[in-house]
XYZ file of C-alpha atoms in Angstrom:
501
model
C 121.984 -25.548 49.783
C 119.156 -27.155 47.497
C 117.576 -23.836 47.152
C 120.767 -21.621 46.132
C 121.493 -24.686 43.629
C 117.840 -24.358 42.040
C 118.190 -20.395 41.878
C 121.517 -20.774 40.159
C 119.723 -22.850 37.783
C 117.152 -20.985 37.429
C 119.480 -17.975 36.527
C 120.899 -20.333 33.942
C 117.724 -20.633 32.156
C 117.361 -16.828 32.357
C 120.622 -16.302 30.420
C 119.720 -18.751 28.024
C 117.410 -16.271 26.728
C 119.677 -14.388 25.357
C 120.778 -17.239 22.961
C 124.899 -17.250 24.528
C 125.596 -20.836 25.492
C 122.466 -22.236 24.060
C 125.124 -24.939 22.062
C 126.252 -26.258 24.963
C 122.646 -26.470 26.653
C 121.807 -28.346 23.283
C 124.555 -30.697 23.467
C 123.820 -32.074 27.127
C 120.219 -32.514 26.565
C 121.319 -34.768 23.535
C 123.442 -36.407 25.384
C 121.210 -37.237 28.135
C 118.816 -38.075 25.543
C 121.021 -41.008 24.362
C 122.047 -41.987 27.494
C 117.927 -42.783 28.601
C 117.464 -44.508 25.086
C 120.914 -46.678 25.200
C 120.118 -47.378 29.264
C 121.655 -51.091 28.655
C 124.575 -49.940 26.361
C 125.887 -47.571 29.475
C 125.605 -50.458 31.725
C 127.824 -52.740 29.196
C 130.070 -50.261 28.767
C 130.579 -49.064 32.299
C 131.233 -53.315 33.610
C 133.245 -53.600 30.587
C 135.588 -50.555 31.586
C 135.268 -51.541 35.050
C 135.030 -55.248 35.951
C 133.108 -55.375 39.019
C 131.693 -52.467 39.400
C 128.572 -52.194 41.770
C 125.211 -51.928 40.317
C 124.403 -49.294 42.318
C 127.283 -46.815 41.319
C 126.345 -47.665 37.241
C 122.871 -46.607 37.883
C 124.729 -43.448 40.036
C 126.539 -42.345 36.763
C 123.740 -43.118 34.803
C 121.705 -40.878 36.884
C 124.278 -38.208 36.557
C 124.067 -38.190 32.551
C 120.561 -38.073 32.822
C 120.766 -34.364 34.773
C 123.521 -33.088 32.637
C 121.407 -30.420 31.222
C 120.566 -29.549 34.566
C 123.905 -29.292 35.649
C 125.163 -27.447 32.772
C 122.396 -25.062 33.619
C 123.705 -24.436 37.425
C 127.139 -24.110 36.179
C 125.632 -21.171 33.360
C 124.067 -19.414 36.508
C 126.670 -20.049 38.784
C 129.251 -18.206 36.516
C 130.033 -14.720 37.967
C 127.710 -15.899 41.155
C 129.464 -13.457 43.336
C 127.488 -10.664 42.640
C 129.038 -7.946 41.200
C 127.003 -5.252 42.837
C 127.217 -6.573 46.185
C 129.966 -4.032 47.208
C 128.447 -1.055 45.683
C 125.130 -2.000 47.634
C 127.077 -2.416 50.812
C 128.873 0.747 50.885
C 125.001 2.282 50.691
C 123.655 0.566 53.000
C 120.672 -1.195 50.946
C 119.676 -4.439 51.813
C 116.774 -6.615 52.748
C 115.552 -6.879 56.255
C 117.478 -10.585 56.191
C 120.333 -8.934 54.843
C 120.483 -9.692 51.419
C 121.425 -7.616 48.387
C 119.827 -7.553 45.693
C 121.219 -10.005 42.594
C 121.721 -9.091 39.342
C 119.765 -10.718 36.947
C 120.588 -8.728 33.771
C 121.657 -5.646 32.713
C 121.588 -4.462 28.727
C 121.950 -1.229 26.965
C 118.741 -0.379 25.015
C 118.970 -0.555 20.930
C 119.137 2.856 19.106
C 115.759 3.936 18.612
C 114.419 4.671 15.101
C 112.065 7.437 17.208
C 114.211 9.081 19.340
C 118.255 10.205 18.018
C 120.342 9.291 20.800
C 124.228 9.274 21.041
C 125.774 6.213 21.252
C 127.269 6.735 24.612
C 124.050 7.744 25.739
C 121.491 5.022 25.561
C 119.677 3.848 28.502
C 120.683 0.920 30.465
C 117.928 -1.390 32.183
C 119.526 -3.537 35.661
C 117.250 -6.127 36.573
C 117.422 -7.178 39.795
C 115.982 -9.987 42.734
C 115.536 -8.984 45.524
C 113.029 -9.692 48.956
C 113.240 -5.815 49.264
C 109.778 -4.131 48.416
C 109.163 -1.579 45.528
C 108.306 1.300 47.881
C 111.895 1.113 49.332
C 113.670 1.131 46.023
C 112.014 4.347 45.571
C 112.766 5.700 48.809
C 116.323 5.330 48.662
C 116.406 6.230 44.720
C 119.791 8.665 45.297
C 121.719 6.126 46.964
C 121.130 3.466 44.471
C 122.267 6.282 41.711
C 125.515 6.579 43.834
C 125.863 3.159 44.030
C 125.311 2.677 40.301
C 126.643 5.994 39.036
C 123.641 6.149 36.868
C 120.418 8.665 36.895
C 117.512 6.594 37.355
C 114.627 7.444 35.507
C 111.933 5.197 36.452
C 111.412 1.566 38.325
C 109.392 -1.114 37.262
C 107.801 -4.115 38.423
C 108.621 -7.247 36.973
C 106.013 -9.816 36.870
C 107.295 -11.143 40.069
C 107.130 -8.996 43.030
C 111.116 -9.828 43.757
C 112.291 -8.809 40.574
C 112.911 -4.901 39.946
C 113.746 -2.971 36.955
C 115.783 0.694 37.193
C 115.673 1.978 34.075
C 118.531 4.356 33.781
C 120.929 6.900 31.645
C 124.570 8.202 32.285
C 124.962 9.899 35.747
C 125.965 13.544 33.032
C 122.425 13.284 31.754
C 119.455 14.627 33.532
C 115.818 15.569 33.316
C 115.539 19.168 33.097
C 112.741 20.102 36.041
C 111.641 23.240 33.947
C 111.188 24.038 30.126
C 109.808 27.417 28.966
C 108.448 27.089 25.898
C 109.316 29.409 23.037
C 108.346 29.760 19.859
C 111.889 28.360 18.288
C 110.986 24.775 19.305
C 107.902 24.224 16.549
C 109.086 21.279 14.510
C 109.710 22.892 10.799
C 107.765 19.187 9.717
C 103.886 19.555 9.231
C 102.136 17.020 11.922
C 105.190 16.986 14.408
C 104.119 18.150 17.837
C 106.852 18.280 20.707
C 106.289 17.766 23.694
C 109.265 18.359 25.792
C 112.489 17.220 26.645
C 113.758 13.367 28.260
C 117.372 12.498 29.819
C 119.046 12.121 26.345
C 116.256 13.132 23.455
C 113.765 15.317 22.725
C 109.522 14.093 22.874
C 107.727 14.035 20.039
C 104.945 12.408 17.692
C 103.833 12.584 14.022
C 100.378 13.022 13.367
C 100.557 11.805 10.354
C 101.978 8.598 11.685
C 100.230 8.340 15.022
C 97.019 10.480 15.253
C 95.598 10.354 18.589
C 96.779 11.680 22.112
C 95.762 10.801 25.630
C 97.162 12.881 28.191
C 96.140 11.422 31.596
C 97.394 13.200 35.229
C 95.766 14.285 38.436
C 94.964 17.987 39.492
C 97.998 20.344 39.373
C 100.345 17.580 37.541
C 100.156 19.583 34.150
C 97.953 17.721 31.620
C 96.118 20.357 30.509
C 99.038 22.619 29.961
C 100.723 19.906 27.458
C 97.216 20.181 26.111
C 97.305 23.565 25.239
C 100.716 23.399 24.100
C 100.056 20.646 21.730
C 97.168 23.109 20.088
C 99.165 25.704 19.820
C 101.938 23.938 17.691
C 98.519 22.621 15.790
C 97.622 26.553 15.405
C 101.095 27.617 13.852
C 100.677 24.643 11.354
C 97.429 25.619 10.418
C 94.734 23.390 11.868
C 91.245 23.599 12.690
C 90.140 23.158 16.357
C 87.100 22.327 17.900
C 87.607 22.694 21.863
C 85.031 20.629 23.392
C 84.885 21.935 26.971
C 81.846 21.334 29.622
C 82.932 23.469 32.584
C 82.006 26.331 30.637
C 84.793 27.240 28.528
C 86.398 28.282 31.674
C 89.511 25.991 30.626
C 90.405 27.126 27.039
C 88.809 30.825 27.485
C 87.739 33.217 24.643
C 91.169 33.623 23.977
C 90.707 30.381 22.308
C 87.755 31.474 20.096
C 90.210 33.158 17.954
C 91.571 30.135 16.741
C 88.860 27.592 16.442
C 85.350 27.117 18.317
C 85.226 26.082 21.511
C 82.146 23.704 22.358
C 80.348 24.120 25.939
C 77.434 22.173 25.806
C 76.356 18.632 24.510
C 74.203 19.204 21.899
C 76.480 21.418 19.944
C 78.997 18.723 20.903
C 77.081 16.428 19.093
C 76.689 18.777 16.029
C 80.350 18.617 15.727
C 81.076 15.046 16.176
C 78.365 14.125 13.281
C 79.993 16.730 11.244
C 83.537 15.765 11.595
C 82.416 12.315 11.105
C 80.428 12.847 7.927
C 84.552 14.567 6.657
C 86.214 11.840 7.636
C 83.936 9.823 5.204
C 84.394 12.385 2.492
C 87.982 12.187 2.775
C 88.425 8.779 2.754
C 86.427 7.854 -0.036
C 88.337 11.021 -1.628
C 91.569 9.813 -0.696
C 90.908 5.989 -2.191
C 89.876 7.663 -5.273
C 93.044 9.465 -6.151
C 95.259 6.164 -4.412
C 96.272 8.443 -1.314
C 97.625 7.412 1.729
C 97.153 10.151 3.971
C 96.594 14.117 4.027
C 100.161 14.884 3.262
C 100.063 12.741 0.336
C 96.628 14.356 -0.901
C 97.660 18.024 -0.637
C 100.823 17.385 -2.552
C 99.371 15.535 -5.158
C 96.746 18.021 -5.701
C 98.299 20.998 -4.952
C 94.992 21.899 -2.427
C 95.336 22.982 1.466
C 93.112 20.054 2.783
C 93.245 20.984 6.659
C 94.292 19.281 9.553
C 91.560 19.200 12.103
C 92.295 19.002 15.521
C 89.513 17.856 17.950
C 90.523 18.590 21.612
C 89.089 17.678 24.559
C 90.455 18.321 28.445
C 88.659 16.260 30.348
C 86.969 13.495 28.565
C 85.170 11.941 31.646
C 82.878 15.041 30.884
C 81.569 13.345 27.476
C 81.638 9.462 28.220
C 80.543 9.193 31.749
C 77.282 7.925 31.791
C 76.894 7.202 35.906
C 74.264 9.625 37.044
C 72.587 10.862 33.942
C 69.054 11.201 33.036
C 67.643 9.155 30.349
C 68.100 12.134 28.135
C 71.151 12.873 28.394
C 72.846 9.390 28.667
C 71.132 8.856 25.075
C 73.475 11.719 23.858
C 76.264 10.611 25.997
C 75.979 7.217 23.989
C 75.680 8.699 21.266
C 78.852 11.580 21.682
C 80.613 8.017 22.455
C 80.088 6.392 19.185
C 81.010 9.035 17.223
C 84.009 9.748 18.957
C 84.971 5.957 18.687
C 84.054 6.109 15.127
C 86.800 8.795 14.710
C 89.209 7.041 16.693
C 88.887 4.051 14.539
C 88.720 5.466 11.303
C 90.300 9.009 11.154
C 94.209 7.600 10.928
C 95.536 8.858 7.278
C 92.103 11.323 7.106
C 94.448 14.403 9.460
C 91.826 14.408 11.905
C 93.386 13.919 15.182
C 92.011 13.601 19.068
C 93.735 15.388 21.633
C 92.360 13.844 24.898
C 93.031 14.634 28.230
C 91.569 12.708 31.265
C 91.925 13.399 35.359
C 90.987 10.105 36.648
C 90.817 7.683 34.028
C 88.512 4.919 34.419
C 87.723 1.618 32.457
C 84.060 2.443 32.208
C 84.930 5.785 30.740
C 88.044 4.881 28.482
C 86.483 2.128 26.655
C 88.381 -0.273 24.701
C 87.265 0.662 21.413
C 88.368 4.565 22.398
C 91.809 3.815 24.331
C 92.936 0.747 21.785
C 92.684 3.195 18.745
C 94.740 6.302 20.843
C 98.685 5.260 20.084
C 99.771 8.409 21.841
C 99.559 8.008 25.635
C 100.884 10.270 27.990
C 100.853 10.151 31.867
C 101.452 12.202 34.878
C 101.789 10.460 38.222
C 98.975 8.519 40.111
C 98.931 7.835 44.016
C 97.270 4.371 42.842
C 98.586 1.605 40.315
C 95.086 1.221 39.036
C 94.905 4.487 36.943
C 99.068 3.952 35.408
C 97.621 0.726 34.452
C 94.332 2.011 32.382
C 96.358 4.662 30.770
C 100.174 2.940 30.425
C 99.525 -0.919 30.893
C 102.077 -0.640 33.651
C 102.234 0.831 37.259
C 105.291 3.124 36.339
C 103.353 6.448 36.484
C 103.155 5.104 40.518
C 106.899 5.391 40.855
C 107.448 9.301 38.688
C 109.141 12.144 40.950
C 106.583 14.353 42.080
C 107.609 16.859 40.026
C 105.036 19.072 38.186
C 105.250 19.009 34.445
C 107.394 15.225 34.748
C 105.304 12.649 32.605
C 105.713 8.876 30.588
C 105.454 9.207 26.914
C 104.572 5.805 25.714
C 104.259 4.430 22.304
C 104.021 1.139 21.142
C 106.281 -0.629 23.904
C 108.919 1.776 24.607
C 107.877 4.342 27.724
C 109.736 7.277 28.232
C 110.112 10.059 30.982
C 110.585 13.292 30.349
C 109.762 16.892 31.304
C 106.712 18.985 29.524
C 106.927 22.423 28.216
C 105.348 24.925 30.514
C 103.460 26.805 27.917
C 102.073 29.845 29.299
C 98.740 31.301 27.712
C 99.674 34.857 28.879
C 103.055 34.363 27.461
C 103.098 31.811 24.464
C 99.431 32.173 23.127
C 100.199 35.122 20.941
C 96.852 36.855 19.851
C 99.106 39.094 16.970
C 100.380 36.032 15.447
C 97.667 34.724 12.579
C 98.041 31.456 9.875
C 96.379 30.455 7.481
C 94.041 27.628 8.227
C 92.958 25.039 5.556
C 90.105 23.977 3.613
C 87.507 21.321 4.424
C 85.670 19.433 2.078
C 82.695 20.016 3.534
C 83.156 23.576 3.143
C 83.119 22.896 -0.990
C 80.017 20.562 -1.108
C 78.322 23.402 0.045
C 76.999 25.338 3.575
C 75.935 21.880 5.491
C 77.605 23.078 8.559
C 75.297 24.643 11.660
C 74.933 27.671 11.506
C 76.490 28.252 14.743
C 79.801 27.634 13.766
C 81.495 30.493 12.197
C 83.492 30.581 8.924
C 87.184 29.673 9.442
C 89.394 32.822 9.613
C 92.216 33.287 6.871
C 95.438 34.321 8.653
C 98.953 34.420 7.138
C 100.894 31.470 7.520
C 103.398 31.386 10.146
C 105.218 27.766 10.014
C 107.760 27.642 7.584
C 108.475 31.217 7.944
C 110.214 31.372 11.062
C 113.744 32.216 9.742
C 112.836 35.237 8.074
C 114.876 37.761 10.024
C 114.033 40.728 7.060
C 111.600 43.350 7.690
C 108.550 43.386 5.703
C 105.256 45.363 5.261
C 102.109 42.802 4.941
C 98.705 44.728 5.053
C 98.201 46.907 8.432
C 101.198 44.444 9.853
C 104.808 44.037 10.328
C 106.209 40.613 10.248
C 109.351 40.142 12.370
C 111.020 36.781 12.511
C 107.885 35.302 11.030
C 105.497 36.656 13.302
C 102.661 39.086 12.172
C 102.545 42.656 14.665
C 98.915 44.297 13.526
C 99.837 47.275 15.292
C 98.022 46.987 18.621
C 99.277 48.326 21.550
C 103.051 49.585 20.986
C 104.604 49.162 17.716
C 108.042 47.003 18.326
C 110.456 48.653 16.967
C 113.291 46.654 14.431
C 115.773 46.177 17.853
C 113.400 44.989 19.952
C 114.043 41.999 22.274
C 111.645 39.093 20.516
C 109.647 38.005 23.907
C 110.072 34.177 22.872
C-alpha cells in the first residue's frame, strides 16, 4: 500500500515536469511552509475552534499540513491511475512474469523539426513506459505491441532506469521502406546536400555546408560502405574532389574510382595527402577571413571563382588510427596520419573540406575524442553489443534496429532517426559516361606544390543543375540526354531510349 502510494507520487513529480499543475504544487508547499513557521498559531487556532480538543489530534492536523505537498503530489499521479493501456496490453498478452503491465509514464508527439518536413498528422509519438519486463522482450514481441498501440515502432530505448522503456513510434500508414534503388533523380538540386535515404515520414539528409563530417559505423554485410559510395557519388555530380584513402588495396573503391579522384593505398602517400589538404585548409581560411567569408558557398559567390569542395573518404578508418601491433615505424606515421586528420576535423568546418568516415568495429582507442567530437554526422547500422551503439550514437539503440540490411540511425545533434539507405549499385549508378566539372584549389594557383604522384584534376562538364534538360544537344564527341553526357562508347542511345535511372 506504502509502495503504490510512493510510486503515485513519484509519477506526480514526473508530470510536474511538464509545468501543468505546477500552481497548485506551489501553493501547498507555501502553505505547509506557514504552517511549520506559525506551529503555535495552528495550535491557538485549532483549541479556539475546538474547545477541548486533544493535543494529540492538533499535532495530527498539523502533521497533515505539513505533507500537503506530498499529498497533492499523490493525488497529481494518482489522476488517470487506471492505466489506460492496460486493456490493449491484455488482449496481447504482454506482461511481466508477476503479471504486471506496463504503466504509462508519458506519451508526447515530437515538435516539427526545422531538419526534417513532416506533416502534421505525421509526427512521431514517444510512450514511455515502467515496467519489470526486460528490454530483450519488448523487442521480441515488437508486432504485438504495434497491434496493441496501432502504431509502427521504429526503435526502443532505454531509459536511464532499466524499468523504464521508450517506443519511439509513427502512424500505423507509415512505414520504412526495406529497399531503395537509387537513381539519379534523387540528387538534391542544393550544392552540399547529400541524401541518404528514406525514414517512416521524411526523407535523410545533411548539408555540408552546415555539418561537414560523416561517420558511418556498421558490421560486415549491414551496408556502410554502400552509403559510402553513395554519398561520393552525389559529391561527384556536384563537383568535388576525392581522395579515397583505402589500405586493403584499393580493392574497395576499384579503378573505377580513379576516374573521379585518387584513390590512396598505402600510408605514406596517405600522409602526402593529409599534409596537403591540411596546408588548403590553412590557405582557405586565412583567404576566407580576408574577404569576411563564412564558408565556401559564400566565397565562390562573392568572387565569382569555382573554389572546390574536397571530399576526403575513408571506409574503414581502423586502418589509419589503430596503432595496436605496429612497428615503431609505422605507429610514428600512424600518429602522425592521426593528427592531421584531427586537425581537419577541427578546423575544416566553413573551409568545404569534408570527412566521409566509415568504421566496422568502432573502438574508443581508435575513434578518439578529438576525431569523433568534431564528426556531427553519425550514422549507424546495427551492433550485436551495446558497447559499439554507444561509441558511435551515445545510446544502445543501434542494439535494438531490425536486422534488415541497408536499415540505419541517422543522428544529429540529439534527435536519432531510422531510416532505410539507398542501395547504390556501382555497376548500375556509378556511370563512367557521365563527367562534371570539378573545381579549383588554391593550391593549384600558388603554384605545382602538390606530389607529383597525384595527377591533375580532370575537367568534365557539369552535370548538377542540369538535370531537367530534356532537349537534345551536341557537346564535343557527346550527346547530353537529360543532363547526362553519352561519349559514344559502346551503343549510341538513341532519342527514345529508356533512361536506365
Amino acid at each position: 500500500m506504502l509502495f503504490t502510494y510512493l510510486r503515485r507520487v513519484g509519477m506526480g513529480l514526473i508530470r510536474m515536469r511538464t509545468g501543468k499543475r505546477f500552481g497548485g504544487l506551489l501553493i501547498s508547499v507555501i502553505l505547509a511552509l506557514l504552517g511549520f513557521r506559525y506551529k503555535e498559531s495552528v495550535f491557538t487556532s485549532l483549541t479556539g475552534w475546538f474547545p477541548g480538543i486533544p493535543t494529540w489530534l492538533c499535532f495530527g492536523i498539523w502533521g497533515l499540513v505539513l505533507l500537503l505537498p506530498v499529498f497533492y503530489l499523490g493525488a497529481v499521479g494518482g489522476h488517470e491511475a487506471k492505466n489506460p493501456y492496460e486493456a490493449a496490453f491484455a488482449a496481447v498478452g504482454f506482461k511481466s512474469k508477476d503479471g504486471q503491465y506496463p504503466f504509462l509514464v508519458k506519451k508526447r508527439k515530437e515538435k516539427k523539426s526545422r531538419r526534417f518536413a513532416r506533416k502534421e498528422k505525421k509526427r512521431k509519438e514517444h510512450y514511455i513506459f515502467s515496467s519489470t519486463i526486460p528490454m530483450s522482450d519488448w523487442v521480441a514481441n515488437k508486432e504485438k505491441l504495434e497491434t496493441a498501440l496501432d502504431c509502427n515502432i521504429l526503435h526502443f530505448e532505454e531509459g536511464k532506469s532499466k524499468r523504464i522503456t521508450r517506443l519511439v513510434t509513427v502512424p500505423s500508414e507509415c512505414r520504412i521502406p526495406t529497399m531503395i534503388n537509387w537513381d539519379d533523380s534523387k540528387l538534391s538540386k542544393k550544392e552540399g546536400v547529400v541524401v541518404l535515404g528514406e525514414g517512416a515520414i521524411e526523407t535523410i539528409s545533411f548539408d555540408l555546408n552546415k555539418t561537414p563530417h560523416m561517420l558511418a559505423a556498421g558490421e560486415t554485410g549491414s551496408g556502410k560502405s554502400v552509403i559510402l559510395r553513395s554519398c561520393l557519388w552525389q559529391m561527384i555530380c556536384q563537383g568535388a574532389r576525392l581522395y579515397m584513402i583505402d589500405f586493403k588495396g584499393g580493392v574497395e573503391f576499384g579503378k573505377r574510382y580513379e576516374q573521379f579522384g585518387e584513390v590512396v593505398t598505402d600510408y605514406e602517400r596517405a600522409r602526402d595527402v593529409l599534409q596537403m589538404l591540411v596546408k588548403e585548409n590553412k590557405m582557405r581560411l586565412d583567404l576566407f577571413r580576408d574577404l569576411d567569408c563564412k564558408n565556401l558557398p559564400e566565397y565562390n559567390k562573392k568572387t565569382g571563382k569555382h573554389l572546390a569542395r574536397i571530399g576526403l573518404a575513408c571506409d574503414e578508418i581502423a586502418e589509419m588510427l589503430d596503432k595496436k601491433g605496429a612497428d615503431k615505424e609505422k605507429r610514428a606515421i600512424l600518429e602522425e596520419l592521426e593528427g592531421l586528420l584531427s586537425t581537419l576535423a577541427r578546423l575544416s568546418r566553413a573551409t568545404g573540406i569534408n570527412l566521409l568516415l566509415g568504421v566496422q568495429r568502432p573502438d574508443a582507442n581508435v575513434l578518439t575524442g578529438q576525431i569523433k567530437n568534431n564528426i556531427p554526422i553519425r550514422i549507424c547500422g546495427r551492433f550485436a553489443d551495446k558497447s559499439a551503439s554507444e561509441i558511435v550514437l551515445g545510446n544502445s539503440s543501434a542494439v535494438y534496429l531490425p536486422d534488415i540490411k541497408g536499415r540505419f540511425l541517422f543522428k544529429l545533434g540529439n534527435e536519432t532517426v531510422d531510416f532505410q539507405a539507398y542501395y547504390f549499385d556501382d555497376d548500375i549508378n556509378l556511370r563512367d559516361d557521365v563527367a562534371v566539372e570539378q573545381g579549383n584549389m588554391l593550391l593549384d594557383e600558388a603554384g605545382p606544390s602538390r606530389s607529383t604522384r597525384e595527377e591533375p584534376a580532370k575537367k568534365r562538364e557539369p552535370l548538377a543543375g542540369r538535370r531537367k534538360k530534356e532537349a537534345e544537344q551536341e557537346d564535343g564527341g557527346g550527346i547530353i540526354l537529360n543532363g547526362l553526357v553519352y561519349t559514344g562508347d559502346g551503343d549510341e542511345p538513341s532519342f527514345d531510349d529508356e533512361m536506365p535511372f
